[in-house]
Short mmCIF file of C-alpha atoms in Angstrom, two decimals:
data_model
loop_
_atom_site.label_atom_id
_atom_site.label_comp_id
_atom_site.label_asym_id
_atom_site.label_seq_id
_atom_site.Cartn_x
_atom_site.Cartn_y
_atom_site.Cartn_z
CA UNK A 7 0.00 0.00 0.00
CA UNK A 8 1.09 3.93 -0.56
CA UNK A 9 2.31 5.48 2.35
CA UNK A 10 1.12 8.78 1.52
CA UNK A 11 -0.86 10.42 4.03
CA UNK A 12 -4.05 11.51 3.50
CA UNK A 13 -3.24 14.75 5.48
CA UNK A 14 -0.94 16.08 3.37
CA UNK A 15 -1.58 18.07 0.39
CA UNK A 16 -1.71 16.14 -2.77
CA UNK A 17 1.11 15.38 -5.21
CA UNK A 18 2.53 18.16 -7.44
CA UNK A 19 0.90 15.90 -10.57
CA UNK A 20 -1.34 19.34 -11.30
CA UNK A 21 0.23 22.01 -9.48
CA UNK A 22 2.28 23.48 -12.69
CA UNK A 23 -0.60 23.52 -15.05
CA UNK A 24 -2.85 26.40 -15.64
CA UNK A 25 -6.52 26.66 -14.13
CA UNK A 26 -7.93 27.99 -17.31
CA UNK A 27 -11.23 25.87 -17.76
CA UNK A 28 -14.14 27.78 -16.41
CA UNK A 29 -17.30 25.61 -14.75
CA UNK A 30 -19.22 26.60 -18.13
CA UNK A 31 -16.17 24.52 -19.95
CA UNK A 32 -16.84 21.75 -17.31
CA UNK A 33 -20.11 21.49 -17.05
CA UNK A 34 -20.73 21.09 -21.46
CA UNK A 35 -17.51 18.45 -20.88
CA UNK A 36 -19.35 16.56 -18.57
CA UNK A 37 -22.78 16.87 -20.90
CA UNK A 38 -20.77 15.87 -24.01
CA UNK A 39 -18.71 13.65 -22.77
CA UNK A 40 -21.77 10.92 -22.33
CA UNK A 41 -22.82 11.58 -26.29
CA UNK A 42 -19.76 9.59 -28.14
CA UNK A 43 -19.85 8.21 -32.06
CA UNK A 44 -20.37 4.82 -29.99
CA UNK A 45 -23.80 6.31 -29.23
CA UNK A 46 -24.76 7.43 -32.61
CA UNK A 47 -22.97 4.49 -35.16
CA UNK A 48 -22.17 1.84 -32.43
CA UNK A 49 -25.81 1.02 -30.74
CA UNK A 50 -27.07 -0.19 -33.91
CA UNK A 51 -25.11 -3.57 -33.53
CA UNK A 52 -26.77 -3.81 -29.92
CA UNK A 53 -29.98 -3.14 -31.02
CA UNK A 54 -29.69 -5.92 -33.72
CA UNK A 55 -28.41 -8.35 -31.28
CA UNK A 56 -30.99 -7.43 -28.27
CA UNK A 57 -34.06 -6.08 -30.08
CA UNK A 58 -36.25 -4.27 -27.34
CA UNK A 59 -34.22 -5.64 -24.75
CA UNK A 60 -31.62 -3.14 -25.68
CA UNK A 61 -33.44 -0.67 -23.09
CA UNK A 62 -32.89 -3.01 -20.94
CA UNK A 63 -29.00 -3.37 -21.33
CA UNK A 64 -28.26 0.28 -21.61
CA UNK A 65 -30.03 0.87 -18.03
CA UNK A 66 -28.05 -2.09 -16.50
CA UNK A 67 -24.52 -1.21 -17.53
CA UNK A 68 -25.48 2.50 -17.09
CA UNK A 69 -26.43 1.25 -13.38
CA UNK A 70 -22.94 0.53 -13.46
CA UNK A 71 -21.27 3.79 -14.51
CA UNK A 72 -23.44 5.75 -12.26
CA UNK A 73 -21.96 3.53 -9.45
CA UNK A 74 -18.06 4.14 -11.40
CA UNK A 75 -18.86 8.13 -11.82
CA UNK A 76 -19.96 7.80 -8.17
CA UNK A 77 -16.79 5.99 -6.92
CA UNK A 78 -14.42 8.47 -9.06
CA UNK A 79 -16.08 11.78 -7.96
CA UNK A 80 -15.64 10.97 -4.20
CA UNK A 81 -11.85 10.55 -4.60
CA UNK A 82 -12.02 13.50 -7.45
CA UNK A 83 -13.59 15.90 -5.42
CA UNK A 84 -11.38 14.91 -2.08
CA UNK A 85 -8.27 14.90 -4.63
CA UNK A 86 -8.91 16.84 -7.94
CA UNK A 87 -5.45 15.51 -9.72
CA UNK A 88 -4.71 15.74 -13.72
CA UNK A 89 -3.78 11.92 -13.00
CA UNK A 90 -7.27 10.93 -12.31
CA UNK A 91 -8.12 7.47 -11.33
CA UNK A 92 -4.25 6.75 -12.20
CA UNK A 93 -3.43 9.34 -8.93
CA UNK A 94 -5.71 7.59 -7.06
CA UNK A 95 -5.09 3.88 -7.63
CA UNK A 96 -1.22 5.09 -6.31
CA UNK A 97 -2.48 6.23 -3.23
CA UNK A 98 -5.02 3.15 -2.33
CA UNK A 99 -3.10 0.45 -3.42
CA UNK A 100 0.43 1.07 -4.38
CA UNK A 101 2.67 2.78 -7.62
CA UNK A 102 2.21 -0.39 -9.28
CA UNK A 103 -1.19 0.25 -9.93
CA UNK A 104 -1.40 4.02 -10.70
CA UNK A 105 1.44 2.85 -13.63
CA UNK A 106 -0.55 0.00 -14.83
CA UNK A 107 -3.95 2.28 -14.57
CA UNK A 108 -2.15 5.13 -16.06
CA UNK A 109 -0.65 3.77 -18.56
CA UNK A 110 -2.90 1.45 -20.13
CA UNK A 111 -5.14 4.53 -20.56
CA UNK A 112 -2.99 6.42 -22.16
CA UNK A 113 -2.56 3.63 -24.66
CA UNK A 114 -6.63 3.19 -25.16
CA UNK A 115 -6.61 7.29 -25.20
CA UNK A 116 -4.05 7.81 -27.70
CA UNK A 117 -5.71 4.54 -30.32
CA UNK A 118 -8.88 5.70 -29.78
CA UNK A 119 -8.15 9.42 -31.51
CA UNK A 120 -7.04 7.49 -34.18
CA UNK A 121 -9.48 5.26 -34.59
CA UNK A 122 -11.58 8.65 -34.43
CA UNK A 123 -9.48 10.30 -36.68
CA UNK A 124 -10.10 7.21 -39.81
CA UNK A 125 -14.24 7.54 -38.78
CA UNK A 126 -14.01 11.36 -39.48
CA UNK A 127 -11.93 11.10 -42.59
CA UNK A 128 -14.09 8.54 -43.96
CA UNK A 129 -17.20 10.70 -43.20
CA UNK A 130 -15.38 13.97 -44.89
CA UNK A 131 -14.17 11.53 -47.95
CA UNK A 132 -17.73 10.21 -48.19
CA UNK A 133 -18.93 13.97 -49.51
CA UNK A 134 -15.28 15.01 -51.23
CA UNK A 135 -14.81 11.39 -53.08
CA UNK A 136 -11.27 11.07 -54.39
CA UNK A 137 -9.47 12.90 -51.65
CA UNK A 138 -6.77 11.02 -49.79
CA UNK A 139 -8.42 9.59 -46.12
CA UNK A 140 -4.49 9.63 -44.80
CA UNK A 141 -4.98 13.58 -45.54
CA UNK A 142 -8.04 14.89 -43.64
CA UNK A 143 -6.57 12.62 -40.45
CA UNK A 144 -3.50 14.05 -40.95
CA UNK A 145 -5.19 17.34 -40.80
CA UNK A 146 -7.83 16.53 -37.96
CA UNK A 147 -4.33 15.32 -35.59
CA UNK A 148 -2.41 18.92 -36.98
CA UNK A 149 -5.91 20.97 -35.58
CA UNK A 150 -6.59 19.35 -32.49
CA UNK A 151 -2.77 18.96 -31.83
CA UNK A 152 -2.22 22.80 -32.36
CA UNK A 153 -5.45 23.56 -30.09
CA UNK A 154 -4.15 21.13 -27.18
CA UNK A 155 -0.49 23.23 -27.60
CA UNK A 156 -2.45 25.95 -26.40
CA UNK A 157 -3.93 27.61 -23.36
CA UNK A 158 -6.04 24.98 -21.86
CA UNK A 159 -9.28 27.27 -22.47
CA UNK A 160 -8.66 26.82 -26.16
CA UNK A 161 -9.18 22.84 -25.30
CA UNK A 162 -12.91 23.75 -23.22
CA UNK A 163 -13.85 26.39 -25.75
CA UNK A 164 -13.68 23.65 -28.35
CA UNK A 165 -15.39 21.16 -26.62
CA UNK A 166 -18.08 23.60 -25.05
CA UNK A 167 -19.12 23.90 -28.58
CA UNK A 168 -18.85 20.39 -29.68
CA UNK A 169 -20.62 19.63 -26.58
CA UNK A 170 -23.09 21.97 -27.34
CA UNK A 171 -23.51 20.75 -30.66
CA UNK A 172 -24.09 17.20 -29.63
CA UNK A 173 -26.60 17.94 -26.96
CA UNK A 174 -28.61 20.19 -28.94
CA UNK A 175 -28.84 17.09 -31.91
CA UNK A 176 -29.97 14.41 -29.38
CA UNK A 177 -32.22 16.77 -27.48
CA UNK A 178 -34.12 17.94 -30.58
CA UNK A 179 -33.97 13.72 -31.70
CA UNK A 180 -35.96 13.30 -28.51
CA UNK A 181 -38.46 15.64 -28.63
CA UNK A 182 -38.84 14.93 -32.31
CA UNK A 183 -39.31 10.99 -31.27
CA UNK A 184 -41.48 11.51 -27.85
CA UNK A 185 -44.09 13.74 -30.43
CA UNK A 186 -44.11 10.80 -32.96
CA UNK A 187 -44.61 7.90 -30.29
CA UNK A 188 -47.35 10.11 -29.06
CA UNK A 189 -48.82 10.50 -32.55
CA UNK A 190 -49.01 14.06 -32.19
CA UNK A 191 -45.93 14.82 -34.84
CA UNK A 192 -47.44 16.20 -38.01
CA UNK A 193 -47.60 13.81 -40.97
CA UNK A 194 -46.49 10.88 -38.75
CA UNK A 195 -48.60 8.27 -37.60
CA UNK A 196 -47.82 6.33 -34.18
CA UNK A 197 -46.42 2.86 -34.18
CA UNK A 198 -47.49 2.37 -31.22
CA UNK A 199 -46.30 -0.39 -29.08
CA UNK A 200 -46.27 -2.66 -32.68
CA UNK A 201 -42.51 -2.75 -32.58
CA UNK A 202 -42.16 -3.87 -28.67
CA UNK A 203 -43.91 -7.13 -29.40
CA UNK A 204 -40.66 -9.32 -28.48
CA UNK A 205 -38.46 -8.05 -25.42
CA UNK A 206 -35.94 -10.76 -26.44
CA UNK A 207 -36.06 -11.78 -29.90
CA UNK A 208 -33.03 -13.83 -29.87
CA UNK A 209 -33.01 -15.01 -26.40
CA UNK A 210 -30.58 -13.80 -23.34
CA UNK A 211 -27.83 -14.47 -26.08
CA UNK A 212 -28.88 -11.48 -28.21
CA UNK A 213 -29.12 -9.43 -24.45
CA UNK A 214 -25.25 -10.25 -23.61
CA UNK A 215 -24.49 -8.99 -26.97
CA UNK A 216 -26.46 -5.57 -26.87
CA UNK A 217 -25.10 -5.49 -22.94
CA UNK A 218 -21.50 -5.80 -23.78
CA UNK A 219 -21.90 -3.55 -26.54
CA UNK A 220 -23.90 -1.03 -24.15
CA UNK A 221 -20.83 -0.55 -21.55
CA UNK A 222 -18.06 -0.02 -23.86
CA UNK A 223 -20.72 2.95 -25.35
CA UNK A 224 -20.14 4.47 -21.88
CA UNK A 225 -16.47 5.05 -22.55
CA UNK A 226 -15.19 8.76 -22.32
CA UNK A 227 -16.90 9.80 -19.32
CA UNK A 228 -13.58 9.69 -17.14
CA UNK A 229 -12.47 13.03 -19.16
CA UNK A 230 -14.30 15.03 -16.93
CA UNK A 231 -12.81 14.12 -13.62
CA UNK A 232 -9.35 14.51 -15.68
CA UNK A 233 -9.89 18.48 -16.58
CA UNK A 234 -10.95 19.55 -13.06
CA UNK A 235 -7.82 19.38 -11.65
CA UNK A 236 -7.04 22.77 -14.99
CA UNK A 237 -10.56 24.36 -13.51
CA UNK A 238 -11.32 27.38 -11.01
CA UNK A 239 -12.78 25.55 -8.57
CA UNK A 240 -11.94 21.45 -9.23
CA UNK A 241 -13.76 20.38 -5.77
CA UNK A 242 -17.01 21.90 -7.26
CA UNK A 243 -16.07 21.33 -10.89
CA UNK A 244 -16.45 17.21 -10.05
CA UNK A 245 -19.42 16.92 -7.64
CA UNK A 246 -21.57 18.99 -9.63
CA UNK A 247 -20.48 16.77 -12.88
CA UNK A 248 -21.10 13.51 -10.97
CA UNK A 249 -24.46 14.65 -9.30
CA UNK A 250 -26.08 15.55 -12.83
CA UNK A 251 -24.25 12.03 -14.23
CA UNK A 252 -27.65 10.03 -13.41
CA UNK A 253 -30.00 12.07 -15.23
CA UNK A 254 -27.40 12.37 -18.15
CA UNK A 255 -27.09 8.66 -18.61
CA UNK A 256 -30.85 8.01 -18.35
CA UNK A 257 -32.04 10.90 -20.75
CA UNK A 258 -29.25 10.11 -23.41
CA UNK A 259 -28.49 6.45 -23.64
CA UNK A 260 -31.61 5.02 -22.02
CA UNK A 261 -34.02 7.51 -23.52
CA UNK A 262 -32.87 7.66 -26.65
CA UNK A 263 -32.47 4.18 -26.78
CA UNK A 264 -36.86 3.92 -26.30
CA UNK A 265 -37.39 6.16 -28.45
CA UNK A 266 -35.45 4.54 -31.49
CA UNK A 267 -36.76 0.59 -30.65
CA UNK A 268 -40.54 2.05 -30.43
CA UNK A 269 -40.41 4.04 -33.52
CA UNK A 270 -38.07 1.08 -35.71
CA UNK A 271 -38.11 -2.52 -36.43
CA UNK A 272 -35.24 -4.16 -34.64
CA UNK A 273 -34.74 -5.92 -37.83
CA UNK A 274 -34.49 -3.60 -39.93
CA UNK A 275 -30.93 -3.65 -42.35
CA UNK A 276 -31.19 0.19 -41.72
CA UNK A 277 -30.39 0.51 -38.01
CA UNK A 278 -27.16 -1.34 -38.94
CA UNK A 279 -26.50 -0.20 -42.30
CA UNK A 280 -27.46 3.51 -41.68
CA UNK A 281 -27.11 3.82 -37.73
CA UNK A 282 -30.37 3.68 -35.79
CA UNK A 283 -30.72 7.26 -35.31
CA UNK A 284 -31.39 7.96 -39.35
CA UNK A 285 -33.53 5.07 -39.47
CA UNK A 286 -35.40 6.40 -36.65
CA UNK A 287 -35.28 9.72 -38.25
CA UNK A 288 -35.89 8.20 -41.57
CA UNK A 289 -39.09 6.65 -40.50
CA UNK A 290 -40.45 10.28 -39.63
CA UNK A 291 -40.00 11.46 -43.07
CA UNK A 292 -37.68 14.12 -42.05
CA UNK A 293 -35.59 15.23 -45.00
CA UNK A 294 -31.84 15.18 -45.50
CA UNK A 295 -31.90 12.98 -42.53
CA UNK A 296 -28.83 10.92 -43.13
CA UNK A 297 -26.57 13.71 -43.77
CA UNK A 298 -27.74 15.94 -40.96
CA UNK A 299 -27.08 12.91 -38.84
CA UNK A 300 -23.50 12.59 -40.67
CA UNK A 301 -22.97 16.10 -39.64
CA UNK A 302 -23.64 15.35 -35.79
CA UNK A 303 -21.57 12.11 -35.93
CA UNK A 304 -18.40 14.09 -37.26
CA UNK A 305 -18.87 16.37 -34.66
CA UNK A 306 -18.65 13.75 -31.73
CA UNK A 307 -16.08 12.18 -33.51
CA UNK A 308 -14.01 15.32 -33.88
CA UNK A 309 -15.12 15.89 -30.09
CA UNK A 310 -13.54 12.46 -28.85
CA UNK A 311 -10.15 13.33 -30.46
CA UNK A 312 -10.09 16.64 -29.15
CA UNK A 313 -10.84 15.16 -25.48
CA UNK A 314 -8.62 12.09 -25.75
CA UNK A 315 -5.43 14.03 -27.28
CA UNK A 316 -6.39 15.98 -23.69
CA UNK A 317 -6.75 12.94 -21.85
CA UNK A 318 -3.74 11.25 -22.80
CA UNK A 319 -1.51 14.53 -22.32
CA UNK A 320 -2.70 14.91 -18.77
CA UNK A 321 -2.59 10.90 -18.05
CA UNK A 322 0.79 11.14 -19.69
CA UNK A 323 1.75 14.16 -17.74
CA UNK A 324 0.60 12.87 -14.29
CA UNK A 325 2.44 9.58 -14.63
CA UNK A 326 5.80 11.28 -15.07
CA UNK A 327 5.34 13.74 -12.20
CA UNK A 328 4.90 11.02 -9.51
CA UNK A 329 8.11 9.60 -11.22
CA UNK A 330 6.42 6.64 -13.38
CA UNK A 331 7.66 7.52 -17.24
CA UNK A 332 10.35 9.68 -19.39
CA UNK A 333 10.90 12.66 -17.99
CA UNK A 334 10.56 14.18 -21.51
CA UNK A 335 6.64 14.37 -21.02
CA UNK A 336 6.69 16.45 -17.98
CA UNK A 337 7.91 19.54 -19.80
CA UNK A 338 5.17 22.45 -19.34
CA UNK A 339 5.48 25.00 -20.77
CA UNK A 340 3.20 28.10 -20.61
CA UNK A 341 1.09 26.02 -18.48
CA UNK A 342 0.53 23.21 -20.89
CA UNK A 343 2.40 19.62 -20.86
CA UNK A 344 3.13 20.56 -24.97
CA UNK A 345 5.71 17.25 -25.07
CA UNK A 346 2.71 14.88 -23.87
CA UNK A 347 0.39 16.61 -26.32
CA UNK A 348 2.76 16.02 -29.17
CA UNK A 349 3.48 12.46 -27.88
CA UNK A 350 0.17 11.59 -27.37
CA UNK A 351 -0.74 12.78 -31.05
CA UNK A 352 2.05 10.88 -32.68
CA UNK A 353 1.09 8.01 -31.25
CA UNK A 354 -2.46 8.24 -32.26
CA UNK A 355 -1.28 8.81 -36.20
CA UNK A 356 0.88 6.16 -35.67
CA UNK A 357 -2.17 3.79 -35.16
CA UNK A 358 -3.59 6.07 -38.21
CA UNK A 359 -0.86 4.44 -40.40
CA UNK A 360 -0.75 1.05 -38.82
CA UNK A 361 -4.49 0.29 -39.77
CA UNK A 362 -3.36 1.26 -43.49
CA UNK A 363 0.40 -0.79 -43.42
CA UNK A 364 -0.79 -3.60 -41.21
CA UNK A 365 -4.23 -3.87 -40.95
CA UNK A 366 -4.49 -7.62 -40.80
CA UNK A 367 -2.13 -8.65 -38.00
CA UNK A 368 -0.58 -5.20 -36.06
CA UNK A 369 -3.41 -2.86 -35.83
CA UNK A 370 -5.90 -5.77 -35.38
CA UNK A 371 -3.69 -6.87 -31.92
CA UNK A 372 -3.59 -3.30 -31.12
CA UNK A 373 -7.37 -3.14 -31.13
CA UNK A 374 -8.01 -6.69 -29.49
CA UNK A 375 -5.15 -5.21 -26.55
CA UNK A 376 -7.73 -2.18 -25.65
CA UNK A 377 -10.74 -3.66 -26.04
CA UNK A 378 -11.37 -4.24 -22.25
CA UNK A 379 -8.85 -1.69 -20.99
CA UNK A 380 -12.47 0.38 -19.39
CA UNK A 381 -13.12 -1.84 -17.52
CA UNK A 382 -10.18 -2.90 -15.90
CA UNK A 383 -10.18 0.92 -15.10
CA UNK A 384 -13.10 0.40 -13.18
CA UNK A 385 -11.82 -2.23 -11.12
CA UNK A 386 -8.77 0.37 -10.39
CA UNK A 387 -11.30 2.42 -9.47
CA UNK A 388 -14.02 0.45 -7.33
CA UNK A 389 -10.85 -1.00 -4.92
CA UNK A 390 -8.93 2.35 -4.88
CA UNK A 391 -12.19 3.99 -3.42
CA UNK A 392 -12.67 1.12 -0.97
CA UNK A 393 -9.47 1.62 0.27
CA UNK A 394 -9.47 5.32 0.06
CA UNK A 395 -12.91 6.07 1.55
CA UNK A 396 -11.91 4.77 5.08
CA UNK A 397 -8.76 6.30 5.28
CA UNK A 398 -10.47 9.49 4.06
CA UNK A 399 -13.17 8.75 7.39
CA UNK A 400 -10.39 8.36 9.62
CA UNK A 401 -7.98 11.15 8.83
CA UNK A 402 -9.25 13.57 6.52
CA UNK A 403 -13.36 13.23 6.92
CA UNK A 404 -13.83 17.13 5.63
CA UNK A 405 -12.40 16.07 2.51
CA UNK A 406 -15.75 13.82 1.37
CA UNK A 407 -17.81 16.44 0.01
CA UNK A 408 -18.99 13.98 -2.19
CA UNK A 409 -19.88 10.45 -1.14
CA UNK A 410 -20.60 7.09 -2.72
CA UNK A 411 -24.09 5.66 -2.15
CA UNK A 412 -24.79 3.12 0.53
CA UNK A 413 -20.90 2.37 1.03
CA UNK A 414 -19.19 -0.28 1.17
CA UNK A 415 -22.54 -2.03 -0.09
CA UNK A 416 -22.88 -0.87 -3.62
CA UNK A 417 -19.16 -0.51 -4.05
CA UNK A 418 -19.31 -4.01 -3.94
CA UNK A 419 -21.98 -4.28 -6.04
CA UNK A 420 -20.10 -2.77 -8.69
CA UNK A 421 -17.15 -4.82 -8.25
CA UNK A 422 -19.18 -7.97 -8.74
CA UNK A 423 -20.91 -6.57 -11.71
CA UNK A 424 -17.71 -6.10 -13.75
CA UNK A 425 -16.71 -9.34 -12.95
CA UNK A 426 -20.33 -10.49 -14.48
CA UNK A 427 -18.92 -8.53 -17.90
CA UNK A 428 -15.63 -9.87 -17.44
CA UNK A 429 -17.54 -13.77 -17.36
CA UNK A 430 -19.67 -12.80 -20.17
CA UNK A 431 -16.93 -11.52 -22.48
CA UNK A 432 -15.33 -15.15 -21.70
CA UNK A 433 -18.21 -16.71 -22.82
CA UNK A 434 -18.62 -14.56 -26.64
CA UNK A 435 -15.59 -15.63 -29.13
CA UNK A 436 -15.58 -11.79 -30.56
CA UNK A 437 -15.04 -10.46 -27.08
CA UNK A 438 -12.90 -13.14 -25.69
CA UNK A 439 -9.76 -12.38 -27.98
CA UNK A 440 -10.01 -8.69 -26.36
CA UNK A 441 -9.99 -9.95 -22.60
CA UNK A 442 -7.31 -12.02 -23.15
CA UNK A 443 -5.31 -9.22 -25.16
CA UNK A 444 -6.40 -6.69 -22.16
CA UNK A 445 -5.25 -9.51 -20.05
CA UNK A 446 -1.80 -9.86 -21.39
CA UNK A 447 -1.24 -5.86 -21.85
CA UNK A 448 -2.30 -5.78 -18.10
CA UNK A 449 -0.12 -8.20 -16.33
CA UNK A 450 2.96 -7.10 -18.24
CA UNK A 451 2.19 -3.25 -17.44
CA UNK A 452 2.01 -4.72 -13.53
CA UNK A 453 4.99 -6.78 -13.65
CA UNK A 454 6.91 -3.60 -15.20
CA UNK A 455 5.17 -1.14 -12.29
CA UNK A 456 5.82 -3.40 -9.57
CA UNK A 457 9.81 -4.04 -10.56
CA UNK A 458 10.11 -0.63 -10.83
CA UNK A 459 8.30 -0.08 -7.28
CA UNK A 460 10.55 -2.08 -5.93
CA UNK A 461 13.65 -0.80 -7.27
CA UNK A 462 12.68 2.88 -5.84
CA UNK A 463 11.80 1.46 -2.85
CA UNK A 464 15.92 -0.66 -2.77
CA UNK A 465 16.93 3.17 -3.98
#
């Protein structure tokens, strides 16, 4: 276990970066930050796979995250650190597990804006055939690269708007989709409950599917806790974020996700082939519906890289202030980490060109080794706050302004839950290649944390 005491002050991992994000910036982070492309593209395999039930799957694994935002927010708020769950994994249960946390993040952060960056180009290509897809990533990484080199305001001005963007889409989707159910949208008749007929079409098979496919949706949501350590206030910055995370979760994912399976056939090719929110929208006879929808889906996309480029800087950054990388990506400079920026960009094109050199064998292991990376996260996080919380009761009780629901109880609960995923990923040959490629990445990233723990602690 960490020594460090919970009465002193916490580590310098934030103290030479800027405050520049403003609650405004955190508050449309935190609002964004549930509204991914996994929401918009990546729900239509669920919904194939679970039919109806997919209502149900979104509101069990967003059970889950509630409990996760829950767990993060108390140590958050109590320590607001640019290392995030990374920081506090350190302090609960050792440096072997902030560097395996850490960096195994910053490895699903910096793959995931590219994988963002192809899905954008390919959107862009899509309505400029015959340009080069290599080009508009390279130009996507060059923008959000050059707006992460800057003041950290330029990062939450970006995604304020991005965030605004997104919200203002799936809010007018709603609306648009509660007046057609009702069968008071002009020139649209009600289905009715026609489409609900089967809750489980193909069994509890098709339900583990749309389940599994339902928590990796959730991913992204950790950004928030990351950027309050750069805000005015970071102790109010993260309990206000993770008290409105419950009504976020339930009005995006789980509402949205009602409104499409009432208004569509489960079966229908469309949900996969166009994404369930232009068949839904589609079905209404709205025009121009798949490119308006194209539009909003290149703006989350462009969102996520923006964010994770962030995410991986300050991950990056964190992780080399409490000692546990090059020293090379601690360099700030007018109050921005600009080497982990850059590093954390490179990498990301790197995985750009690796899915067009070695797509087959390279970038397919690279995928398969992040593919459960969240959720081993979550375990960092669900022991880290057991540990944490009773330290924080015994020596530092002022510091738990916010506090995890019916503790240790549904801490627990949480716990067992991801191991439930973990069983069920076993059990599905697509998702079994990732947990044992998550696996592997794991163990080595421990073994390499705890030899270097143990040489510092010899030193």
């Amino acid at each position: 276990m960490s020594n460090t005491s919970l009465t002193k002050p916490p580590q310098s991992d934030g103290t030479s970066l800027s405050h520049g994000l403003k609650q405004r910036h955190l508050s449309m982070i935190a609002l964004g930050g549930v509204i991914g492309a996994g929401l918009f593209v990546g729900s239509g395999a669920g919904i194939a796979a679970a039919g109806p039930s997919i209502v149900l799957a979104y509101t069990l694994s967003g059970l889950l995250v509630m409990l996760v935002m829950r767990m993060l927010g108390e140590m958050s708020a109590a320590y607001p650190s640019s290392g995030s769950f990374s920081a506090h994994a350190e302090r609960a249960i050792g440096p072997w597990a902030g560097f395996t946390a850490g960096w195994s993040f910053w490895v699903l952060l910096c793959t995931a804006v590219g994988l963002e960056g192809i899905g954008a180009a390919k959107i862009v290509t899509g309505w400029l055939p015959g340009t080069p897809e290599w080009a508009w990533v390279a130009l996507f990484m060059v923008v959000f690269c050059a707006t992460n080199l800057a003041a950290v305001k330029n990062f939450g001005e970006f995604e304020f708007w991005f965030a605004a963007l997104k919200v203002g889409a799936i809010t007018l989707f709603l609306v648009l989709g509660v007046l057609a159910v009702a069968g008071v949208l002009p020139g649209t008749d009600s289905p009715g409950a026609s489409n609900l007929t089967e809750l489980l079409p193909n069994g509890a098979e098709g339900l583990v599917i749309g389940l599994l496919a339902s928590v990796f949706a959730y991913g992204g949501l950790e950004t928030v806790t990351i950027a309050a350590a750069e805000s005015q206030d970071p102790v109010r910055g993260v309990a206000s974020a993770v008290r409105t995370a419950m009504w976020r979760i339930a009005l995006f994912y789980i509402g949205s996700m009602a409104v499409i399976v009432t208004l569509v056939p489960w079966d229908s090719p469309a949900v996969v082939e166009q994404g369930p929110y232009v068949a839904a929208l589609d079905r209404l006879g709205i025009p121009g519906a798949g490119q308006l929808m194209n539009v909003v889906v290149l703006v989350a996309l462009l969102s996520a890289m923006n964010a994770n480029i962030y995410g991986a800087s300050r991950i990056g950054y964190s992780l080399v202030e409490r000692g546990q990388g090059p020293k090379v990506l601690g360099r700030v400079s007018g109050g921005v980490p600009r080497v982990a920026v850059l590093a954390s960009s490179v990498f990301g094109f790197l995985c750009v060109l690796l899915s067009y050199w070695r797509p087959d064998d390279v970038f397919s292991w690279l995928l398969n080794m992040i593919g459960a990376v969240i959720l081993i996260v979550w375990i960092f996080i669900a022991v880290s706050q057991l540990r944490l919380r009773r330290r924080l009761e015994r020596e530092a009780p002022e510091r738990l302004t916010v506090r995890m629901w019916a503790f240790p109880v549904l801490t627990w609960v949480a716990l067992a839950g991801m191991a439930a995923v973990f069983v069920l990923m076993a059990r599905e040959p697509d998702t079994r290649v990732q947990l044992y490629s998550t696996g592997g990445m794991t163990l080595f990233l421990s073994a390499v944390g705890y030899a270097w723990q143990r040489a510092r602690a010899r030193a």
